[in-house]
């Protein structure tokens, strides 16, 4: 049973009568599994690939944590929440990418533990958000800061190797789907600059005057 199967199974359960402490424990287990999956993605030696590949992992994590706390979260709304937290997580992510760009193979290995810690922090922020939606941005930032330190201390090379043996195929499938979606995504439309807009207006005006 892969970590994805476990998340799917958790999302079929009814947590309405589950005590708060047990919900917290299960949510932390979900975050832990997802963080090892994110760490496994970080092994990719190519810079920036884990930015794309981590998103579906975090999306599944946020949807599952939301379900545990009685919040029905769609894929789109889960990703919106992740993007909102990206401002807090961005510095660590860019730092990992810089390491990988400078030392492609060794850098990927060095990025494993930080990837786990960053995803753990994202998961803990989501967990606190679903438990208390009224938390302000500063409070969530503080949760992230503390949780990243916590995640750094929780990472285990032995657990990572065991997770890798059991879930490498499932993570590869998620990665393949993410790459396919990225390849099929339409290219963003170029926005006209103010100068171009002004030039277009002048041409339009010139054409109108010529017709008169």
One Martini backbone bead per residue (centre of mass of N, CA, C, O) as a GRO file, in nm:
protein
  212
    1UNK     BB    1   0.091   0.041   0.028
    2UNK     BB    2   0.079   0.350  -0.054
    3UNK     BB    3   0.065   0.678   0.023
    4UNK     BB    4  -0.174   0.733  -0.170
    5UNK     BB    5  -0.364   0.516  -0.059
    6UNK     BB    6  -0.379   0.633   0.225
    7UNK     BB    7  -0.505   0.905   0.147
    8UNK     BB    8  -0.758   0.789   0.014
    9UNK     BB    9  -0.861   0.638   0.267
   10UNK     BB   10  -0.888   0.886   0.455
   11UNK     BB   11  -1.103   1.035   0.256
   12UNK     BB   12  -1.336   0.807   0.348
   13UNK     BB   13  -1.358   0.910   0.623
   14UNK     BB   14  -1.520   0.977   0.935
   15UNK     BB   15  -1.438   1.267   1.160
   16UNK     BB   16  -1.677   1.384   1.339
   17UNK     BB   17  -1.608   1.171   1.607
   18UNK     BB   18  -1.317   1.247   1.631
   19UNK     BB   19  -1.082   1.323   1.825
   20UNK     BB   20  -0.858   1.576   1.826
   21UNK     BB   21  -0.595   1.413   1.881
   22UNK     BB   22  -0.636   1.208   1.649
   23UNK     BB   23  -0.643   1.408   1.420
   24UNK     BB   24  -0.360   1.523   1.463
   25UNK     BB   25  -0.208   1.258   1.420
   26UNK     BB   26  -0.305   1.200   1.130
   27UNK     BB   27  -0.211   1.466   1.006
   28UNK     BB   28   0.091   1.420   1.069
   29UNK     BB   29   0.116   1.164   0.902
   30UNK     BB   30   0.050   1.294   0.632
   31UNK     BB   31   0.281   1.502   0.637
   32UNK     BB   32   0.511   1.301   0.660
   33UNK     BB   33   0.465   1.146   0.396
   34UNK     BB   34   0.470   1.397   0.207
   35UNK     BB   35   0.761   1.486   0.286
   36UNK     BB   36   0.904   1.234   0.172
   37UNK     BB   37   0.805   1.279  -0.116
   38UNK     BB   38   0.941   1.557  -0.152
   39UNK     BB   39   1.227   1.447  -0.099
   40UNK     BB   40   1.231   1.254  -0.343
   41UNK     BB   41   1.205   1.475  -0.561
   42UNK     BB   42   1.482   1.626  -0.481
   43UNK     BB   43   1.677   1.421  -0.635
   44UNK     BB   44   1.656   1.572  -0.870
   45UNK     BB   45   1.915   1.728  -1.067
   46UNK     BB   46   1.715   1.938  -1.175
   47UNK     BB   47   1.642   2.246  -1.196
   48UNK     BB   48   1.299   2.323  -1.086
   49UNK     BB   49   1.138   2.049  -1.092
   50UNK     BB   50   1.027   2.043  -0.787
   51UNK     BB   51   0.821   2.269  -0.817
   52UNK     BB   52   0.623   2.100  -0.992
   53UNK     BB   53   0.625   1.813  -0.834
   54UNK     BB   54   0.522   1.913  -0.546
   55UNK     BB   55   0.231   2.016  -0.586
   56UNK     BB   56   0.066   1.742  -0.590
   57UNK     BB   57   0.158   1.659  -0.308
   58UNK     BB   58   0.042   1.908  -0.155
   59UNK     BB   59  -0.246   1.880  -0.251
   60UNK     BB   60  -0.310   1.607  -0.119
   61UNK     BB   61  -0.243   1.696   0.167
   62UNK     BB   62  -0.449   1.931   0.198
   63UNK     BB   63  -0.704   1.767   0.135
   64UNK     BB   64  -0.668   1.564   0.371
   65UNK     BB   65  -0.650   1.761   0.610
   66UNK     BB   66  -0.921   1.893   0.559
   67UNK     BB   67  -1.093   1.636   0.599
   68UNK     BB   68  -1.017   1.583   0.897
   69UNK     BB   69  -1.149   1.892   0.964
   70UNK     BB   70  -1.418   1.919   0.779
   71UNK     BB   71  -1.289   2.006   0.492
   72UNK     BB   72  -1.381   2.073   0.169
   73UNK     BB   73  -1.125   2.016  -0.078
   74UNK     BB   74  -1.019   2.115  -0.363
   75UNK     BB   75  -0.774   2.128  -0.587
   76UNK     BB   76  -0.788   2.433  -0.640
   77UNK     BB   77  -0.802   2.533  -0.339
   78UNK     BB   78  -0.540   2.397  -0.251
   79UNK     BB   79  -0.354   2.558  -0.446
   80UNK     BB   80  -0.426   2.837  -0.343
   81UNK     BB   81  -0.314   2.792  -0.058
   82UNK     BB   82  -0.024   2.727  -0.142
   83UNK     BB   83   0.029   3.004  -0.281
   84UNK     BB   84  -0.011   3.172  -0.023
   85UNK     BB   85   0.244   3.018   0.120
   86UNK     BB   86   0.486   3.080  -0.077
   87UNK     BB   87   0.601   3.339   0.054
   88UNK     BB   88   0.712   3.177   0.298
   89UNK     BB   89   0.865   2.930   0.128
   90UNK     BB   90   1.049   3.056  -0.103
   91UNK     BB   91   1.337   3.081   0.014
   92UNK     BB   92   1.401   2.778   0.055
   93UNK     BB   93   1.350   2.692  -0.238
   94UNK     BB   94   1.566   2.872  -0.375
   95UNK     BB   95   1.803   2.755  -0.220
   96UNK     BB   96   1.784   2.469  -0.334
   97UNK     BB   97   1.814   2.546  -0.632
   98UNK     BB   98   2.098   2.669  -0.605
   99UNK     BB   99   2.241   2.411  -0.522
  100UNK     BB  100   2.160   2.240  -0.776
  101UNK     BB  101   2.294   2.428  -0.988
  102UNK     BB  102   2.590   2.404  -0.877
  103UNK     BB  103   2.535   2.081  -0.769
  104UNK     BB  104   2.354   1.861  -0.916
  105UNK     BB  105   2.394   1.589  -0.748
  106UNK     BB  106   2.475   1.675  -0.460
  107UNK     BB  107   2.255   1.896  -0.435
  108UNK     BB  108   2.013   1.702  -0.429
  109UNK     BB  109   2.094   1.566  -0.161
  110UNK     BB  110   2.097   1.835   0.009
  111UNK     BB  111   1.773   1.887  -0.049
  112UNK     BB  112   1.613   1.676   0.112
  113UNK     BB  113   1.579   1.788   0.403
  114UNK     BB  114   1.462   2.071   0.325
  115UNK     BB  115   1.215   1.954   0.177
  116UNK     BB  116   1.089   1.825   0.421
  117UNK     BB  117   1.071   2.081   0.603
  118UNK     BB  118   0.899   2.257   0.410
  119UNK     BB  119   0.656   2.061   0.392
  120UNK     BB  120   0.598   2.039   0.689
  121UNK     BB  121   0.534   2.339   0.724
  122UNK     BB  122   0.299   2.351   0.524
  123UNK     BB  123   0.126   2.137   0.670
  124UNK     BB  124   0.106   2.285   0.946
  125UNK     BB  125  -0.034   2.534   0.837
  126UNK     BB  126  -0.282   2.387   0.729
  127UNK     BB  127  -0.368   2.265   0.995
  128UNK     BB  128  -0.413   2.539   1.146
  129UNK     BB  129  -0.610   2.660   0.944
  130UNK     BB  130  -0.837   2.439   0.979
  131UNK     BB  131  -0.865   2.479   1.289
  132UNK     BB  132  -0.803   2.816   1.239
  133UNK     BB  133  -0.917   3.043   1.008
  134UNK     BB  134  -0.848   3.321   1.186
  135UNK     BB  135  -0.569   3.325   1.125
  136UNK     BB  136  -0.317   3.514   1.061
  137UNK     BB  137  -0.040   3.568   0.876
  138UNK     BB  138   0.165   3.593   1.111
  139UNK     BB  139   0.086   3.328   1.251
  140UNK     BB  140   0.153   3.143   1.007
  141UNK     BB  141   0.452   3.221   0.988
  142UNK     BB  142   0.525   3.113   1.270
  143UNK     BB  143   0.448   2.824   1.215
  144UNK     BB  144   0.649   2.782   0.987
  145UNK     BB  145   0.912   2.844   1.137
  146UNK     BB  146   0.883   2.622   1.353
  147UNK     BB  147   0.825   2.377   1.162
  148UNK     BB  148   1.095   2.375   1.010
  149UNK     BB  149   1.262   2.298   1.256
  150UNK     BB  150   1.108   2.044   1.319
  151UNK     BB  151   1.159   1.900   1.046
  152UNK     BB  152   1.471   1.886   1.070
  153UNK     BB  153   1.452   1.690   1.328
  154UNK     BB  154   1.267   1.454   1.186
  155UNK     BB  155   1.458   1.370   0.988
  156UNK     BB  156   1.524   1.043   0.823
  157UNK     BB  157   1.726   0.840   0.645
  158UNK     BB  158   1.596   0.566   0.704
  159UNK     BB  159   1.304   0.648   0.638
  160UNK     BB  160   1.360   0.744   0.353
  161UNK     BB  161   1.462   0.472   0.238
  162UNK     BB  162   1.200   0.320   0.302
  163UNK     BB  163   1.008   0.499   0.141
  164UNK     BB  164   1.147   0.466  -0.133
  165UNK     BB  165   1.095   0.159  -0.167
  166UNK     BB  166   0.767   0.184  -0.136
  167UNK     BB  167   0.724   0.483  -0.331
  168UNK     BB  168   0.873   0.542  -0.601
  169UNK     BB  169   0.656   0.472  -0.811
  170UNK     BB  170   0.438   0.675  -0.718
  171UNK     BB  171   0.614   0.930  -0.753
  172UNK     BB  172   0.666   0.889  -1.056
  173UNK     BB  173   0.368   0.915  -1.141
  174UNK     BB  174   0.331   1.203  -1.039
  175UNK     BB  175   0.561   1.323  -1.209
  176UNK     BB  176   0.451   1.249  -1.489
  177UNK     BB  177   0.185   1.409  -1.464
  178UNK     BB  178   0.316   1.687  -1.413
  179UNK     BB  179   0.475   1.702  -1.679
  180UNK     BB  180   0.232   1.677  -1.869
  181UNK     BB  181   0.080   1.929  -1.768
  182UNK     BB  182   0.310   2.128  -1.829
  183UNK     BB  183   0.325   2.069  -2.140
  184UNK     BB  184   0.002   2.137  -2.189
  185UNK     BB  185   0.028   2.412  -2.104
  186UNK     BB  186  -0.043   2.716  -2.179
  187UNK     BB  187   0.089   2.988  -2.286
  188UNK     BB  188   0.145   3.286  -2.179
  189UNK     BB  189   0.028   3.588  -2.226
  190UNK     BB  190   0.128   3.875  -2.355
  191UNK     BB  191   0.178   4.181  -2.226
  192UNK     BB  192   0.111   4.497  -2.280
  193UNK     BB  193   0.264   4.770  -2.293
  194UNK     BB  194   0.231   5.101  -2.265
  195UNK     BB  195   0.376   5.170  -2.530
  196UNK     BB  196   0.215   4.977  -2.714
  197UNK     BB  197  -0.064   5.094  -2.652
  198UNK     BB  198  -0.001   5.380  -2.755
  199UNK     BB  199   0.072   5.292  -3.044
  200UNK     BB  200  -0.204   5.163  -3.112
  201UNK     BB  201  -0.372   5.422  -3.076
  202UNK     BB  202  -0.230   5.592  -3.295
  203UNK     BB  203  -0.295   5.405  -3.533
  204UNK     BB  204  -0.603   5.418  -3.502
  205UNK     BB  205  -0.625   5.728  -3.533
  206UNK     BB  206  -0.494   5.744  -3.815
  207UNK     BB  207  -0.703   5.569  -3.963
  208UNK     BB  208  -0.952   5.745  -3.904
  209UNK     BB  209  -0.845   6.010  -4.039
  210UNK     BB  210  -0.805   5.882  -4.327
  211UNK     BB  211  -1.116   5.820  -4.374
  212UNK     BB  212  -1.226   6.134  -4.364
   0.00000   0.00000   0.00000
